[in-house]
Coordinates of C-alpha atoms and ligand atoms in Angstrom, one line a residue:
M29 CA 1.6 22.4 179.9
N30 CA 0.0 19.0 179.8
S31 CA -2.3 19.1 176.8
E32 CA -4.3 16.1 178.0
I33 CA -7.4 16.9 180.0
L34 CA -6.4 16.2 183.5
P35 CA -8.7 13.6 185.2
R36 CA -8.6 15.3 188.6
Y37 CA -8.3 18.9 189.7
T38 CA -7.2 19.8 193.3
H39 CA -6.1 23.3 194.3
W40 CA -3.1 25.3 193.0
I41 CA -1.2 26.9 195.9
N42 CA 2.3 28.3 196.0
G43 CA 3.1 27.3 192.4
T44 CA 2.0 23.7 192.5
A45 CA -1.1 21.4 192.4
T46 CA -1.8 20.3 196.0
E47 CA -2.5 16.9 197.3
W48 CA -6.1 16.4 198.3
D49 CA -7.5 13.5 200.3
G50 CA -10.9 15.2 200.8
E51 CA -14.0 14.9 198.8
F52 CA -14.2 15.3 195.0
L53 CA -17.1 16.6 192.9
P54 CA -17.9 15.5 189.3
V55 CA -17.1 17.9 186.4
M56 CA -19.5 17.4 183.5
N57 CA -19.5 17.9 179.8
P58 CA -23.0 19.3 179.5
A59 CA -23.2 18.6 175.8
T60 CA -22.7 14.8 176.2
G61 CA -23.9 14.3 179.8
E62 CA -20.6 12.6 180.6
T63 CA -18.4 13.1 183.6
M64 CA -15.2 14.5 182.2
S65 CA -13.2 14.9 185.4
T66 CA -13.5 15.5 189.1
V67 CA -12.7 18.6 191.2
A68 CA -11.7 18.9 194.9
K69 CA -14.4 20.1 197.2
G70 CA -12.3 22.6 199.1
T71 CA -12.8 23.8 202.7
A72 CA -12.1 26.9 204.7
E73 CA -8.7 25.4 205.7
V74 CA -7.6 25.2 202.1
V75 CA -8.7 28.8 201.6
D76 CA -6.6 29.8 204.6
T77 CA -3.5 28.0 203.1
A78 CA -4.0 29.7 199.8
V79 CA -4.5 33.2 201.3
Q80 CA -1.4 32.8 203.5
A81 CA 0.6 31.7 200.4
A82 CA -0.7 34.8 198.5
R83 CA 0.1 37.1 201.4
H84 CA 3.6 35.7 201.7
A85 CA 4.3 36.0 198.0
F86 CA 2.8 39.5 198.0
E87 CA 5.1 40.7 200.8
N88 CA 8.2 39.1 199.3
P89 CA 10.6 42.0 198.6
K90 CA 11.4 40.6 195.2
W91 CA 7.8 41.0 194.1
Q92 CA 7.4 44.3 195.9
R93 CA 10.4 45.7 194.1
M94 CA 9.4 44.5 190.6
T95 CA 8.7 47.5 188.3
G96 CA 5.6 47.9 186.2
N97 CA 7.7 47.1 183.1
Q98 CA 8.8 43.8 184.7
R99 CA 5.3 42.7 185.6
G100 CA 4.2 43.8 182.1
K101 CA 6.8 41.5 180.6
L102 CA 5.4 38.5 182.6
L103 CA 2.0 39.3 181.4
I104 CA 3.2 39.4 177.8
K105 CA 4.9 36.0 178.3
L106 CA 1.6 34.6 179.7
A107 CA -0.2 36.1 176.7
L108 CA 2.2 34.3 174.3
L109 CA 1.9 31.0 176.1
I110 CA -1.9 31.2 176.0
E111 CA -1.8 32.0 172.3
Q112 CA 0.4 29.0 171.7
H113 CA -2.0 26.7 173.6
S114 CA -5.2 28.4 172.4
K115 CA -6.5 25.3 170.5
T116 CA -6.1 23.1 173.6
L117 CA -7.6 25.7 175.9
A118 CA -10.6 26.4 173.6
T119 CA -11.2 22.6 173.4
M120 CA -11.1 22.2 177.2
E121 CA -13.5 25.2 177.6
T122 CA -16.0 24.0 175.0
Q123 CA -16.0 20.5 176.5
N124 CA -16.6 21.8 180.0
V125 CA -19.1 24.7 179.2
G126 CA -20.9 23.3 176.2
K127 CA -20.5 26.4 174.1
V128 CA -19.4 26.3 170.5
L129 CA -15.7 26.0 169.7
W130 CA -15.5 29.1 167.6
G131 CA -16.9 31.0 170.6
T132 CA -14.3 29.8 173.1
T133 CA -11.6 30.3 170.5
A134 CA -12.7 34.0 170.1
E135 CA -12.8 34.4 173.9
I136 CA -9.2 33.1 174.2
K137 CA -8.1 35.5 171.5
D138 CA -9.7 38.4 173.4
S139 CA -8.1 37.2 176.6
V140 CA -4.6 37.4 174.9
E141 CA -5.4 40.9 173.8
L142 CA -6.4 41.9 177.3
L143 CA -3.2 40.5 178.8
E144 CA -1.2 42.5 176.2
Y145 CA -3.3 45.6 177.1
Y146 CA -2.6 45.4 180.8
A147 CA 1.1 44.6 180.1
G148 CA 1.4 48.0 178.5
A149 CA -0.8 49.6 181.2
A150 CA 1.5 48.1 183.9
A151 CA 4.4 49.9 182.4
T152 CA 2.7 53.3 182.1
F153 CA 0.4 53.4 185.2
T154 CA 1.7 56.1 187.5
G155 CA 0.5 58.6 190.1
E156 CA 0.2 62.3 189.7
T157 CA 2.0 65.4 191.0
K158 CA 0.2 68.5 192.1
P159 CA 1.9 71.8 193.1
L160 CA 0.5 73.1 196.4
P161 CA 1.5 76.2 198.5
S162 CA 5.0 75.3 199.7
H163 CA 4.2 71.6 199.2
L164 CA 4.6 69.2 196.4
G165 CA 1.6 66.8 196.2
I166 CA 2.5 63.3 195.0
T167 CA 0.0 60.4 194.6
L168 CA 1.1 56.8 194.6
H169 CA -1.2 54.0 193.5
Q170 CA -0.1 51.0 195.6
P171 CA -1.3 47.4 195.2
V172 CA -4.2 46.6 197.5
G173 CA -2.6 43.3 198.6
V174 CA -4.4 39.9 198.3
C175 CA -7.3 39.8 195.9
A176 CA -10.0 37.1 195.8
L177 CA -11.2 36.7 192.3
I178 CA -14.5 34.8 192.1
V179 CA -15.8 33.9 188.6
P180 CA -18.9 32.1 187.2
W181 CA -19.1 29.3 184.7
N182 CA -20.3 31.1 181.6
Y183 CA -16.8 32.4 180.5
P184 CA -14.5 30.7 182.9
L185 CA -11.1 31.5 181.4
M186 CA -11.9 34.8 179.9
L187 CA -13.5 36.2 183.1
A188 CA -10.6 34.9 185.2
I189 CA -8.2 36.9 182.9
W190 CA -10.4 40.0 183.1
K191 CA -9.7 40.1 186.8
L192 CA -6.2 38.5 187.0
A193 CA -4.6 40.7 184.3
P194 CA -5.3 44.1 186.0
A195 CA -4.7 42.6 189.5
L196 CA -1.3 41.3 188.6
A197 CA -0.4 44.4 186.5
A198 CA -1.0 46.5 189.6
G199 CA 1.3 44.3 191.7
N200 CA -1.2 42.2 193.8
A201 CA -1.3 38.5 194.6
V202 CA -4.5 36.6 193.9
V203 CA -6.6 33.7 194.9
L204 CA -8.9 32.6 192.1
K205 CA -12.1 30.7 192.8
P206 CA -13.6 29.2 189.6
S207 CA -17.1 27.8 189.5
E208 CA -17.3 24.2 190.7
L209 CA -18.9 23.5 187.4
T210 CA -16.0 24.8 185.3
P211 CA -12.6 24.5 187.1
I212 CA -10.6 23.1 184.2
T213 CA -9.0 26.0 182.3
A214 CA -8.1 27.9 185.5
F215 CA -5.7 25.1 186.2
A216 CA -4.1 25.4 182.8
L217 CA -3.9 29.1 183.4
A218 CA -2.0 28.6 186.6
E219 CA 0.5 26.2 184.9
L220 CA 1.1 28.7 182.2
A221 CA 1.5 31.6 184.6
K222 CA 4.2 29.5 186.4
E223 CA 5.9 28.8 183.0
A224 CA 5.7 32.6 182.2
G225 CA 7.7 33.3 185.3
F226 CA 5.2 34.6 187.9
P227 CA 6.6 33.8 191.3
D228 CA 5.0 31.0 193.3
G229 CA 2.2 32.1 195.4
I230 CA 1.3 35.1 193.3
L231 CA -1.5 33.2 191.6
N232 CA -3.4 30.6 193.6
I233 CA -6.6 28.6 192.9
V234 CA -9.0 27.2 195.4
N235 CA -11.7 24.8 194.1
G236 CA -15.0 23.8 195.6
V237 CA -18.6 25.0 196.3
G238 CA -19.2 28.8 196.2
S239 CA -21.1 28.9 199.5
E240 CA -18.2 27.2 201.3
V241 CA -15.0 28.1 199.6
G242 CA -16.2 31.4 198.1
Q243 CA -17.7 32.4 201.4
A244 CA -14.4 31.5 203.3
L245 CA -12.6 33.9 200.9
L246 CA -15.0 36.7 201.6
E247 CA -14.6 36.2 205.4
H248 CA -10.8 35.8 205.4
P249 CA -9.2 38.8 207.3
K250 CA -6.2 38.7 205.1
V251 CA -8.1 39.2 201.8
D252 CA -8.0 42.9 201.0
K253 CA -10.1 43.0 197.9
V254 CA -12.8 40.9 196.3
S255 CA -13.7 41.0 192.6
F256 CA -16.8 39.0 192.0
T257 CA -18.7 38.1 188.9
G258 CA -22.0 36.2 189.2
G259 CA -25.7 36.5 189.9
T260 CA -27.2 39.5 191.6
Q261 CA -28.6 37.5 194.5
T262 CA -25.1 36.1 195.3
G263 CA -23.6 39.5 194.8
K264 CA -25.8 40.8 197.6
I265 CA -24.4 38.1 199.9
V266 CA -20.9 38.9 198.8
M267 CA -21.4 42.6 199.6
A268 CA -22.9 42.0 203.0
T269 CA -20.1 39.7 203.9
C270 CA -17.4 42.0 202.6
A271 CA -19.0 44.8 204.7
K272 CA -17.9 43.0 207.9
T273 CA -14.2 43.8 207.2
L274 CA -14.8 46.6 204.7
K275 CA -13.0 44.8 201.9
R276 CA -12.6 46.6 198.6
L277 CA -15.2 45.3 196.2
T278 CA -16.1 45.1 192.5
L279 CA -19.4 43.4 191.6
E280 CA -20.2 42.4 188.0
L281 CA -23.7 41.0 188.2
G282 CA -26.7 40.0 186.2
G283 CA -28.6 41.9 183.5
K284 CA -31.8 42.1 181.5
S285 CA -30.6 44.2 178.7
A286 CA -32.8 45.7 176.0
A287 CA -32.2 46.0 172.2
I288 CA -34.4 48.8 170.9
V289 CA -35.3 48.5 167.2
F290 CA -36.6 51.9 165.9
E291 CA -38.7 52.3 162.8
D292 CA -35.7 53.9 161.1
A293 CA -33.3 51.0 161.8
D294 CA -31.5 49.1 159.1
Y295 CA -34.0 46.2 159.3
D296 CA -31.7 43.4 158.2
A297 CA -28.8 44.5 160.4
A298 CA -31.2 44.8 163.4
L299 CA -32.6 41.3 162.7
A300 CA -29.1 39.7 162.5
G301 CA -27.8 41.6 165.5
T302 CA -30.8 41.0 167.8
L303 CA -30.6 37.3 166.9
F304 CA -26.9 37.0 167.8
G305 CA -27.4 39.3 170.8
I306 CA -29.6 36.7 172.6
Y307 CA -28.5 33.4 171.1
Y308 CA -24.8 33.8 171.3
S309 CA -23.6 31.5 174.1
A310 CA -27.1 30.1 174.3
G311 CA -28.2 33.3 176.1
Q312 CA -25.9 32.5 179.0
S313 CA -24.3 35.9 178.8
C314 CA -24.7 38.7 181.4
E315 CA -25.0 41.3 178.6
A316 CA -27.4 39.2 176.4
R317 CA -30.0 41.5 174.8
S318 CA -32.8 39.4 176.1
R319 CA -35.6 42.1 175.8
I320 CA -36.2 43.1 172.2
L321 CA -38.2 46.3 172.0
V322 CA -39.7 46.7 168.5
H323 CA -41.5 49.6 167.0
K324 CA -45.2 48.9 166.6
S325 CA -45.3 49.7 162.9
F326 CA -43.4 46.5 162.0
Y327 CA -43.6 44.5 165.2
D328 CA -45.5 41.5 163.7
Q329 CA -43.2 41.3 160.7
F330 CA -40.1 41.5 162.8
V331 CA -41.4 38.8 165.2
A332 CA -42.2 36.5 162.3
D333 CA -38.8 37.1 160.6
F334 CA -36.9 36.7 163.9
A335 CA -38.7 33.4 164.6
D336 CA -38.0 32.2 161.1
K337 CA -34.3 32.7 161.6
A338 CA -34.2 31.4 165.1
K339 CA -35.6 28.1 163.9
K340 CA -32.7 27.8 161.4
I341 CA -30.0 28.2 164.1
V342 CA -27.9 25.0 164.0
V343 CA -28.0 23.7 167.6
G344 CA -25.8 20.7 168.5
D345 CA -22.3 19.3 169.1
P346 CA -20.3 22.4 170.2
M347 CA -17.1 20.8 168.9
A348 CA -18.5 20.4 165.4
K349 CA -17.9 22.9 162.6
G350 CA -21.0 24.6 161.5
T351 CA -22.7 24.5 164.9
Q352 CA -24.1 27.9 165.9
M353 CA -25.4 27.2 169.4
G354 CA -24.2 24.6 171.9
S355 CA -25.8 23.3 175.1
L356 CA -26.7 25.0 178.3
I357 CA -24.4 24.5 181.3
S358 CA -26.6 21.7 182.9
L359 CA -29.9 20.0 182.9
Q360 CA -30.8 21.8 186.1
R361 CA -30.3 25.2 184.3
L362 CA -32.4 23.9 181.4
E363 CA -35.2 23.2 183.8
V364 CA -35.0 26.7 185.2
V365 CA -35.1 28.2 181.7
N366 CA -38.0 26.0 180.7
G367 CA -39.9 27.0 183.9
Y368 CA -39.5 30.7 182.9
V369 CA -40.9 30.0 179.4
E370 CA -43.9 28.2 180.9
Q371 CA -44.5 31.0 183.4
G372 CA -44.4 33.6 180.5
V373 CA -47.1 31.7 178.6
Q374 CA -49.2 31.5 181.8
E375 CA -48.8 35.2 182.3
G376 CA -50.1 35.8 178.7
A377 CA -47.1 35.8 176.4
T378 CA -47.3 33.9 173.1
L379 CA -44.7 31.2 172.4
V380 CA -43.6 31.9 168.8
C381 CA -40.8 29.3 168.6
G382 CA -38.7 27.0 170.7
G383 CA -39.8 26.5 174.3
K384 CA -38.6 22.9 174.6
R385 CA -35.6 20.7 175.2
L386 CA -34.1 19.2 172.0
M387 CA -34.0 15.5 172.2
E388 CA -33.3 14.3 168.7
G389 CA -30.5 11.7 168.4
E390 CA -27.3 12.6 170.2
L391 CA -28.9 15.8 171.5
A392 CA -30.9 13.8 174.1
K393 CA -27.6 13.2 176.0
G394 CA -27.0 16.9 176.6
A395 CA -28.7 20.0 177.9
F396 CA -29.8 21.4 174.5
Y397 CA -32.7 23.9 174.4
A398 CA -34.3 25.4 171.3
P399 CA -33.8 29.1 170.5
T400 CA -37.0 30.5 172.0
L401 CA -39.0 33.7 171.3
L402 CA -42.0 35.0 173.3
S403 CA -44.1 37.7 171.8
N404 CA -46.9 40.0 173.1
V405 CA -44.8 40.4 176.2
K406 CA -45.5 43.2 178.7
N407 CA -42.5 44.6 180.5
S408 CA -44.2 43.9 183.8
M409 CA -44.2 40.1 183.1
T410 CA -41.7 37.9 185.0
V411 CA -40.0 36.9 181.7
A412 CA -39.2 40.6 181.0
Q413 CA -38.1 41.4 184.6
E414 CA -36.0 38.4 185.6
E415 CA -32.7 37.2 184.1
I416 CA -33.6 33.9 182.4
F417 CA -29.9 33.2 181.4
G418 CA -30.9 30.9 178.5
P419 CA -31.8 31.2 174.8
V420 CA -35.0 33.0 175.4
A421 CA -35.9 36.4 173.8
V422 CA -39.0 38.4 174.7
A423 CA -40.4 40.8 172.1
I424 CA -42.1 44.0 173.4
P425 CA -43.8 46.5 171.2
F426 CA -43.5 50.3 171.6
E427 CA -44.8 53.4 169.9
T428 CA -42.6 56.4 170.8
E429 CA -39.0 57.0 171.6
E430 CA -39.9 58.1 175.1
E431 CA -41.9 54.9 175.6
A432 CA -39.0 52.8 174.4
V433 CA -36.6 54.4 176.8
A434 CA -39.0 54.1 179.7
I435 CA -39.5 50.4 179.0
A436 CA -35.8 49.8 178.6
N437 CA -35.1 51.6 181.9
D438 CA -37.9 49.8 183.8
S439 CA -35.6 47.1 185.2
R440 CA -33.7 46.6 188.4
Y441 CA -30.7 45.8 186.2
G442 CA -28.6 48.2 184.2
L443 CA -25.8 46.4 182.4
A444 CA -26.2 46.9 178.7
G445 CA -28.4 47.9 175.8
T446 CA -28.4 48.4 172.0
V447 CA -30.0 51.1 170.0
W448 CA -30.8 50.1 166.4
T449 CA -31.4 53.3 164.4
T450 CA -30.0 55.2 161.4
N451 CA -30.9 58.6 163.0
G452 CA -27.8 60.0 164.6
A453 CA -29.5 62.5 166.8
R454 CA -31.9 59.8 168.1
A455 CA -28.9 57.5 168.8
L456 CA -27.3 60.3 170.9
R457 CA -30.5 61.0 172.8
V458 CA -31.3 57.4 173.6
T459 CA -27.8 56.3 174.5
A460 CA -27.7 59.2 177.0
A461 CA -31.1 58.3 178.4
L462 CA -30.4 54.6 179.0
K463 CA -29.5 53.8 182.6
T464 CA -26.9 51.2 181.8
G465 CA -23.1 50.9 181.9
L466 CA -22.8 49.8 178.2
V467 CA -24.7 50.8 175.1
G468 CA -24.1 49.7 171.6
V469 CA -25.3 51.7 168.6
N470 CA -26.1 49.3 165.8
T471 CA -24.0 46.6 167.4
I472 CA -24.1 44.1 170.2
M473 CA -20.3 43.9 170.3
T474 CA -19.8 45.9 173.6
G475 CA -17.1 44.8 176.0
Q476 CA -14.1 45.4 173.9
T477 CA -10.6 45.8 175.4
G478 CA -10.0 49.2 176.8
M479 CA -13.7 50.1 177.2
P480 CA -15.0 50.2 180.8
F481 CA -17.3 47.2 181.3
G482 CA -19.7 47.1 184.2
G483 CA -23.2 47.9 185.3
W484 CA -25.6 50.4 186.9
K485 CA -28.2 49.6 189.5
E486 CA -28.4 45.9 190.5
S487 CA -26.0 44.9 187.7
G488 CA -23.2 45.9 190.1
F489 CA -20.4 48.5 190.4
G490 CA -16.8 48.9 189.4
R491 CA -15.5 48.6 185.9
E492 CA -13.3 45.9 184.1
L493 CA -11.4 45.9 180.8
A494 CA -10.2 49.5 181.1
L495 CA -7.3 51.6 182.4
E496 CA -9.5 52.8 185.4
T497 CA -9.7 49.1 186.4
L498 CA -6.2 49.4 187.7
K499 CA -7.4 51.9 190.2
H500 CA -9.8 49.3 191.6
Y501 CA -6.8 47.1 192.3
T502 CA -4.7 49.9 194.0
E503 CA -5.0 52.1 197.0
P504 CA -4.2 55.8 196.3
K505 CA -1.8 57.4 198.7
S506 CA -1.4 61.2 198.9
I507 CA 2.0 62.5 199.9
E508 CA 2.4 66.2 200.7
W509 CA 6.0 67.2 200.8
Y510 CA 6.9 70.5 202.4
Y511 CA 9.7 72.5 200.8
G512 CA 9.3 75.9 202.5
T513 CA 12.4 77.7 203.9
K514 CA 11.1 78.0 207.5
P515 CA 9.9 75.0 209.6
L516 CA 6.1 74.9 209.9
N517 CA 5.0 76.0 213.4
P518 CA 1.3 76.9 213.5
F519 CA 1.2 76.8 217.3
G520 CA 4.1 79.2 217.4
L521 CA 5.6 77.2 220.3
Ligands
NAP601 P1 -23.4 32.6 190.9 O1 -24.2 31.4 191.3 O2 -23.7 33.9 191.6 O3 -21.9 32.1 191.1 C1 -20.8 32.9 190.7 C2 -19.6 32.5 191.5 O4 -19.8 32.8 192.8 C3 -19.2 31.0 191.3 O5 -17.9 30.8 191.4 C4 -19.9 30.5 192.6 O6 -19.3 29.2 193.0 C5 -19.6 31.6 193.6 N1 -20.4 31.6 194.8 C6 -21.7 31.1 195.0 N2 -22.1 31.4 196.2 C7 -21.1 32.1 196.8 C8 -21.0 32.7 198.1 N3 -21.9 32.6 199.0 N4 -19.8 33.4 198.4 C9 -18.9 33.5 197.5 N5 -18.9 32.9 196.2 C10 -20.1 32.3 195.9 O7 -23.6 32.9 189.3 P2 -23.5 31.9 188.2 O8 -24.8 31.2 188.0 O9 -22.3 31.1 188.3 O10 -23.3 32.9 186.9 C11 -24.3 33.5 186.2 C12 -24.5 34.9 186.7 O11 -23.3 35.6 186.5 C13 -25.6 35.6 185.9 O12 -26.4 36.3 186.7 C14 -24.8 36.5 185.0 O13 -25.5 37.6 184.5 C15 -23.6 36.9 185.9 N6 -22.5 37.4 185.0 C16 -22.2 38.7 185.1 C17 -21.2 39.2 184.3 C18 -20.8 40.7 184.3 O14 -19.7 41.0 183.9 N7 -21.7 41.5 184.8 C19 -20.4 38.3 183.5 C20 -20.8 37.0 183.5 C21 -21.8 36.5 184.3 P3 -20.0 27.8 192.6 O15 -20.4 27.9 191.1 O16 -18.9 26.9 192.8 O17 -21.1 27.7 193.5

């Protein structure tokens, strides 16, 4: 792999970077405001070429005959190569996304672990047998075919691997579409997959704008399955488009997750956890605990202590040691985040801290926004209902356990939540009552390898990170094999 950051990214089709004489888009470093590279603005034609390459590679008998163990071995080799290049990959990701280096380093470590997990799963994933009257029932889980993997900008490499690892473990071929804002590490991934020994055409990348290149993938008749991570609004377009050809579909969408801090919580742990739960990745995380529900008995104290700590978060150069929060993905996003904060104040919330772009010294060049807390928030306010996707927490008071659960569930989203309590029975009651795909008890570290990750309601459907994910990338086939002594002749003819 070339460890220099490549100046231009085209497409990766059939094991090689393609020539591109079409348009290029700028790729920014959001922390410095500099253009760091350019990326090809693909078209429906390039999508067709990539899908045809994937189809061809998928149907190649060599790939078809490969055992789960053999595919697992390739995934292990890829994991080792990513581990070897982790420093370079983390640097590329930080420079392109603006998030802190220790964060991208941890994401790459988790990605390596996930590849190893699916390497093992590829070797052990099998169908079932079922004895039936005079028949033996056998199920096969066969690869779906060509999978379009569409990922957003907030965890570009990690989310690509969340999809790619199970898709390849199950024996599919893929076409990956990164966000036009963050195409860089995907290319490195493709180079490493080639070095690991994946056949040409099994992993392809198309770059460009989502509404053009992404849409062309959704409409392509030879794409069998779409796995999409992104906003709920886009997810609805994806679903409607996939319905036209009944493509298999996984949707990982937005969230507005609640952290509930009960009166019996470990106060310091809850404070530290709720702080990290929203400001990690500058709040640009689907499972960010952006609504903080605090028991009335200590609401004011908690809000004051939270704001005190939020003001101390070190915001700045994401490459520098000691930085705790980097930049947002772009100035456009920063404007959206700031607009939400202003709307919250107009609707009656109190701005306790933050609420502004940071402009001191070098920060003025990037998209840095202060860690923000709004208090006296009602759950009906826009800031409590809509996904802000920035470093903005809203604090909502509650009195009873029932009220806390009702507020937490009063959302069109259902991705994640955390219950802060030392009462075990309460933890069990509340985790069962929350309408979300993920719940942490005294932790915000949900989404670990092997645990099904995904949402309820408008946060999507399907699960990633787990064994059952392999089923989303395969079609089950039931075979019923007759072994009776007489031929079956129900008509008696
Ligand atoms: P987005 O605008 O929905 O974009 C996601 C991806 O879809 C990008 O690659 C985008 O390409 C592409 N796209 C856009 N329009 C498309 C279309 N019509 N057809 C096909 N593809 C299209 O989301 P985002 O702003 O990048 O990401 C933030 C959202 O992702 C948040 O809502 C967050 O909660 C969600 N998210 C969810 C999870 C989860 O696991 N549930 C994880 C991470 C993020 P371009 O960027 O090139 O336009």
